[in-house]
XYZ file of N, CA and C in Angstrom:
405
model
N -34.576 -59.238 -12.206
C -35.480 -60.251 -12.701
C -35.078 -60.544 -14.137
N -35.098 -61.836 -14.470
C -34.689 -62.218 -15.814
C -35.424 -63.482 -16.238
N -35.729 -63.562 -17.517
C -36.333 -64.744 -18.138
C -35.362 -65.220 -19.210
N -34.343 -66.001 -18.850
C -33.257 -66.335 -19.780
C -33.543 -67.512 -20.716
N -34.771 -67.983 -20.770
C -35.085 -69.173 -21.558
C -34.548 -69.106 -22.984
N -34.998 -68.100 -23.743
C -34.639 -68.009 -25.163
C -33.140 -67.878 -25.374
N -32.473 -67.172 -24.468
C -31.022 -67.018 -24.584
C -30.304 -68.355 -24.448
N -30.960 -69.315 -23.788
C -30.386 -70.654 -23.627
C -30.827 -71.600 -24.747
N -31.746 -71.138 -25.599
C -32.280 -72.019 -26.638
C -33.442 -72.842 -26.130
N -34.119 -72.338 -25.103
C -35.217 -73.069 -24.465
C -36.493 -72.245 -24.548
N -37.599 -72.900 -24.801
C -38.896 -72.229 -24.800
C -39.244 -71.860 -23.355
N -39.793 -70.664 -23.126
C -40.168 -70.289 -21.758
C -41.170 -71.268 -21.160
N -41.105 -71.416 -19.854
C -42.006 -72.295 -19.127
C -42.653 -71.559 -17.968
N -43.203 -72.310 -17.037
C -43.826 -71.782 -15.824
C -44.949 -70.801 -16.150
N -45.636 -71.024 -17.262
C -46.742 -70.198 -17.727
C -46.318 -68.770 -18.063
N -45.028 -68.553 -18.290
C -44.542 -67.204 -18.611
C -45.172 -66.668 -19.885
N -45.359 -67.512 -20.897
C -45.929 -67.031 -22.154
C -47.410 -66.700 -22.012
N -48.048 -67.220 -20.992
C -49.456 -66.931 -20.740
C -49.616 -65.675 -19.891
N -48.874 -65.611 -18.787
C -49.063 -64.513 -17.841
C -48.349 -63.220 -18.215
N -47.178 -63.304 -18.834
C -46.429 -62.077 -19.137
C -47.235 -61.083 -19.980
N -47.873 -61.492 -21.081
C -48.654 -60.515 -21.842
C -49.832 -59.947 -21.041
N -50.435 -60.760 -20.188
C -51.560 -60.302 -19.376
C -51.087 -59.289 -18.346
N -49.990 -59.590 -17.684
C -49.516 -58.757 -16.579
C -48.721 -57.550 -17.061
N -47.761 -57.781 -17.932
C -46.832 -56.716 -18.318
C -47.142 -56.094 -19.678
N -48.047 -56.707 -20.426
C -48.362 -56.213 -21.765
C -47.568 -56.955 -22.834
N -48.101 -56.910 -24.048
C -47.479 -57.632 -25.164
C -46.047 -57.183 -25.430
N -45.812 -55.872 -25.486
C -44.483 -55.370 -25.822
C -43.437 -55.839 -24.815
N -43.732 -55.682 -23.534
C -42.776 -56.102 -22.503
C -42.590 -57.613 -22.520
N -43.673 -58.354 -22.743
C -43.571 -59.816 -22.789
C -42.647 -60.251 -23.927
N -42.852 -59.687 -25.103
C -41.992 -60.019 -26.230
C -40.537 -59.675 -25.913
N -40.319 -58.456 -25.435
C -38.940 -58.001 -25.163
C -38.260 -58.887 -24.128
N -38.909 -59.121 -23.004
C -38.260 -59.862 -21.917
C -38.106 -61.347 -22.223
N -39.100 -61.940 -22.863
C -39.025 -63.377 -23.138
C -38.114 -63.706 -24.320
N -38.011 -62.796 -25.273
C -37.168 -63.066 -26.442
C -35.718 -62.634 -26.257
N -35.460 -61.592 -25.471
C -34.085 -61.107 -25.306
C -33.377 -61.703 -24.100
N -34.135 -62.052 -23.063
C -33.514 -62.506 -21.822
C -32.902 -61.364 -21.031
N -33.247 -60.125 -21.370
C -32.708 -58.964 -20.656
C -33.072 -59.017 -19.175
N -32.153 -58.540 -18.341
C -32.420 -58.403 -16.907
C -33.075 -57.054 -16.662
N -34.019 -57.027 -15.716
C -34.614 -55.764 -15.304
C -34.512 -55.648 -13.790
N -34.473 -54.413 -13.312
C -34.379 -54.205 -11.868
C -35.771 -54.181 -11.241
N -35.794 -54.072 -9.931
C -37.055 -54.099 -9.202
C -37.999 -52.985 -9.580
N -37.454 -51.800 -9.810
C -38.306 -50.666 -10.162
C -38.999 -50.886 -11.507
N -38.258 -51.410 -12.488
C -38.885 -51.678 -13.783
C -39.893 -52.817 -13.669
N -39.553 -53.841 -12.882
C -40.489 -54.948 -12.673
C -41.786 -54.444 -12.039
N -41.668 -53.511 -11.104
C -42.864 -52.945 -10.465
C -43.659 -52.108 -11.466
N -42.968 -51.311 -12.263
C -43.629 -50.481 -13.278
C -44.415 -51.343 -14.259
N -43.874 -52.525 -14.592
C -44.539 -53.436 -15.524
C -45.632 -54.271 -14.863
N -45.735 -54.201 -13.538
C -46.750 -54.972 -12.829
C -46.320 -56.381 -12.487
N -45.020 -56.685 -12.603
C -44.524 -58.032 -12.320
C -44.304 -58.268 -10.829
N -44.122 -57.200 -10.083
C -44.006 -57.283 -8.617
C -44.885 -56.194 -8.026
N -45.394 -56.430 -6.821
C -46.300 -55.447 -6.219
C -45.571 -54.395 -5.403
N -44.395 -54.735 -4.903
C -43.619 -53.750 -4.157
C -42.137 -54.102 -4.264
N -41.312 -53.115 -3.975
C -39.864 -53.285 -4.035
C -39.308 -52.876 -2.678
N -38.498 -53.723 -2.092
C -37.849 -53.421 -0.816
C -36.420 -52.976 -1.101
N -35.999 -51.896 -0.465
C -34.624 -51.417 -0.625
C -33.628 -52.345 0.054
N -34.050 -52.977 1.128
C -33.186 -53.867 1.907
C -33.604 -55.305 1.642
N -32.709 -56.126 1.093
C -33.056 -57.514 0.766
C -33.484 -58.308 1.995
N -33.057 -57.896 3.161
C -33.458 -58.584 4.397
C -34.952 -58.394 4.696
N -35.579 -57.406 4.062
C -36.994 -57.117 4.311
C -37.933 -57.831 3.346
N -37.396 -58.461 2.311
C -38.238 -59.078 1.288
C -39.110 -60.179 1.881
N -38.519 -61.155 2.534
C -39.304 -62.271 3.085
C -40.269 -61.799 4.168
N -39.828 -61.009 5.147
C -40.793 -60.533 6.149
C -41.959 -59.751 5.536
N -41.686 -58.953 4.512
C -42.745 -58.194 3.852
C -43.738 -59.129 3.166
N -43.226 -60.153 2.488
C -44.103 -61.117 1.812
C -44.935 -61.906 2.820
N -44.312 -62.294 3.924
C -45.039 -63.035 4.963
C -46.124 -62.164 5.574
N -45.814 -60.900 5.797
C -46.801 -59.984 6.377
C -48.013 -59.853 5.459
N -47.781 -59.735 4.146
C -48.899 -59.649 3.207
C -49.704 -60.952 3.206
N -49.023 -62.084 3.202
C -49.709 -63.381 3.211
C -50.541 -63.546 4.481
N -50.016 -63.090 5.605
C -50.757 -63.173 6.869
C -52.005 -62.297 6.848
N -51.898 -61.113 6.229
C -53.076 -60.238 6.112
C -54.160 -60.915 5.279
N -53.757 -61.547 4.191
C -54.724 -62.252 3.339
C -55.309 -63.451 4.083
N -54.440 -64.231 4.737
C -54.891 -65.431 5.443
C -55.821 -65.111 6.611
N -55.772 -63.900 7.129
C -56.634 -63.512 8.249
C -58.085 -63.292 7.816
N -58.323 -63.158 6.520
C -59.681 -62.940 6.016
C -60.430 -64.271 5.916
N -61.753 -64.230 5.959
C -62.534 -65.462 5.795
C -62.198 -66.144 4.468
N -61.921 -67.445 4.494
C -61.467 -68.155 3.292
C -62.442 -68.119 2.123
N -63.736 -68.132 2.390
C -64.691 -68.146 1.279
C -64.593 -66.850 0.469
N -64.387 -65.741 1.115
C -64.239 -64.477 0.402
C -62.991 -64.459 -0.461
N -61.893 -64.985 0.081
C -60.639 -65.048 -0.667
C -60.777 -65.994 -1.859
N -61.324 -67.186 -1.614
C -61.439 -68.190 -2.678
C -62.335 -67.716 -3.812
N -63.476 -67.119 -3.471
C -64.386 -66.679 -4.531
C -63.831 -65.473 -5.284
N -63.134 -64.592 -4.578
C -62.512 -63.446 -5.249
C -61.435 -63.915 -6.216
N -60.598 -64.856 -5.778
C -59.568 -65.398 -6.668
C -60.189 -66.055 -7.894
N -61.244 -66.822 -7.689
C -61.892 -67.497 -8.816
C -62.409 -66.482 -9.827
N -63.000 -65.400 -9.344
C -63.515 -64.373 -10.249
C -62.387 -63.638 -10.957
N -61.331 -63.306 -10.219
C -60.193 -62.629 -10.833
C -59.543 -63.487 -11.916
N -59.593 -64.795 -11.758
C -58.952 -65.704 -12.714
C -59.845 -66.086 -13.888
N -61.101 -65.663 -13.887
C -62.023 -66.040 -14.962
C -61.512 -65.639 -16.339
N -60.931 -64.452 -16.461
C -60.460 -63.989 -17.771
C -59.325 -64.857 -18.300
N -58.575 -65.471 -17.381
C -57.471 -66.330 -17.806
C -57.994 -67.554 -18.551
N -59.094 -68.114 -18.074
C -59.649 -69.294 -18.720
C -60.256 -68.964 -20.078
N -60.712 -67.729 -20.235
C -61.318 -67.319 -21.502
C -60.268 -66.934 -22.545
N -59.076 -66.629 -22.101
C -58.034 -66.141 -23.016
C -57.450 -67.287 -23.844
N -57.684 -67.276 -25.119
C -57.121 -68.201 -26.104
C -56.818 -69.590 -25.538
N -57.825 -70.265 -25.105
C -57.644 -71.624 -24.625
C -57.329 -71.724 -23.150
N -56.971 -70.630 -22.536
C -56.746 -70.622 -21.104
C -55.372 -71.111 -20.672
N -55.198 -71.101 -19.376
C -53.922 -71.457 -18.768
C -53.524 -72.899 -19.064
N -54.477 -73.814 -18.984
C -54.152 -75.227 -19.212
C -53.563 -75.439 -20.610
N -54.162 -74.824 -21.603
C -53.651 -74.961 -22.972
C -52.250 -74.363 -23.096
N -52.018 -73.233 -22.420
C -50.694 -72.607 -22.469
C -49.643 -73.503 -21.823
N -49.986 -74.122 -20.710
C -49.030 -75.007 -20.037
C -48.700 -76.233 -20.889
N -49.704 -76.785 -21.545
C -49.471 -77.934 -22.436
C -48.573 -77.512 -23.591
N -48.849 -76.351 -24.183
C -48.032 -75.854 -25.302
C -46.600 -75.619 -24.859
N -46.410 -75.002 -23.695
C -45.059 -74.764 -23.203
C -44.315 -76.073 -22.959
N -44.990 -77.051 -22.392
C -44.343 -78.346 -22.132
C -43.920 -79.023 -23.428
N -44.787 -78.989 -24.438
C -44.441 -79.579 -25.737
C -43.253 -78.855 -26.371
N -43.279 -77.528 -26.309
C -42.198 -76.741 -26.905
C -40.885 -76.956 -26.162
N -40.946 -77.043 -24.846
C -39.724 -77.296 -24.083
C -39.154 -78.669 -24.411
N -40.013 -79.655 -24.567
C -39.534 -80.995 -24.917
C -38.773 -80.960 -26.244
N -39.276 -80.202 -27.209
C -38.581 -80.085 -28.491
C -37.224 -79.404 -28.313
N -37.166 -78.411 -27.419
C -35.907 -77.682 -27.180
C -34.877 -78.553 -26.464
N -35.339 -79.409 -25.560
C -34.411 -80.257 -24.803
C -33.583 -81.156 -25.710
N -34.112 -81.477 -26.864
C -33.427 -82.393 -27.783
C -32.374 -81.713 -28.649
N -32.191 -80.410 -28.516
C -31.268 -79.707 -29.415
C -29.846 -79.652 -28.868
N -28.916 -79.654 -29.777
C -27.513 -79.489 -29.406
C -27.247 -78.084 -28.875
N -27.999 -77.108 -29.391
C -27.811 -75.724 -28.953
C -28.078 -75.565 -27.459
N -29.142 -76.179 -26.967
C -29.439 -76.083 -25.542
C -28.330 -76.740 -24.723
N -27.901 -77.912 -25.128
C -26.837 -78.608 -24.404
C -25.575 -77.749 -24.348
N -25.242 -77.096 -25.459
C -24.052 -76.246 -25.497
C -24.215 -75.015 -24.610
N -25.381 -74.372 -24.646
C -25.627 -73.185 -23.815
C -25.568 -73.542 -22.328
N -26.114 -74.688 -21.957
C -26.063 -75.123 -20.556
C -24.618 -75.390 -20.150
N -23.857 -76.058 -21.004
C -22.445 -76.327 -20.721
C -21.661 -75.017 -20.598
N -21.926 -74.070 -21.493
C -21.249 -72.766 -21.446
C -21.580 -72.023 -20.157
N -22.839 -72.078 -19.754
C -23.269 -71.402 -18.526
C -22.602 -72.026 -17.305
N -22.553 -73.347 -17.262
C -21.876 -74.029 -16.147
C -20.401 -73.657 -16.091
N -19.762 -73.609 -17.239
C -18.340 -73.257 -17.290
C -18.116 -71.817 -16.821
N -18.992 -70.911 -17.218
C -18.863 -69.513 -16.807
C -19.040 -69.372 -15.303
N -19.986 -70.107 -14.739
C -20.206 -70.061 -13.293
C -19.000 -70.645 -12.564
N -18.506 -71.759 -13.055
C -17.324 -72.385 -12.430
C -16.124 -71.453 -12.492
N -15.967 -70.756 -13.590
C -14.843 -69.832 -13.752
C -14.907 -68.679 -12.748
N -16.118 -68.331 -12.361
C -16.294 -67.261 -11.372
C -16.189 -67.784 -9.941
N -16.015 -69.098 -9.796
C -15.864 -69.688 -8.479
C -17.155 -69.779 -7.690
N -18.295 -69.841 -8.397
C -19.570 -69.871 -7.718
C -20.145 -71.277 -7.572
N -19.416 -72.311 -7.986
C -19.922 -73.665 -7.835
C -19.327 -74.300 -6.600
N -19.999 -75.332 -6.131
C -19.532 -76.034 -4.927
C -18.543 -77.110 -5.278
């Protein structure tokens, strides 16, 4: 698992700056979002970023589907109200998720205009092409 935004000169998106401190803690959020370090499944699980780790990659999708089916088998009102209650703290946290998404979008727009981002993207494409991973 990796959050390479900052390494590319880009502000993190996808609500990463909102959820990472809540889920993994401030220290891990700072480290992972600012360094772009890769972590393995075991560390991701320890930080609370994933709920389980499969040793066999072929089992990942079936395991996720099985969990989703267990949840979907429950009465929807219980699931919906439980989710709403679990998410209440998110709305109370420093402006909530909506404010974080707006801030991330504004920050990303500022990053898109930089020469540094364009160069990092070009460098990344060249590195991938050099490894023969492009079509």
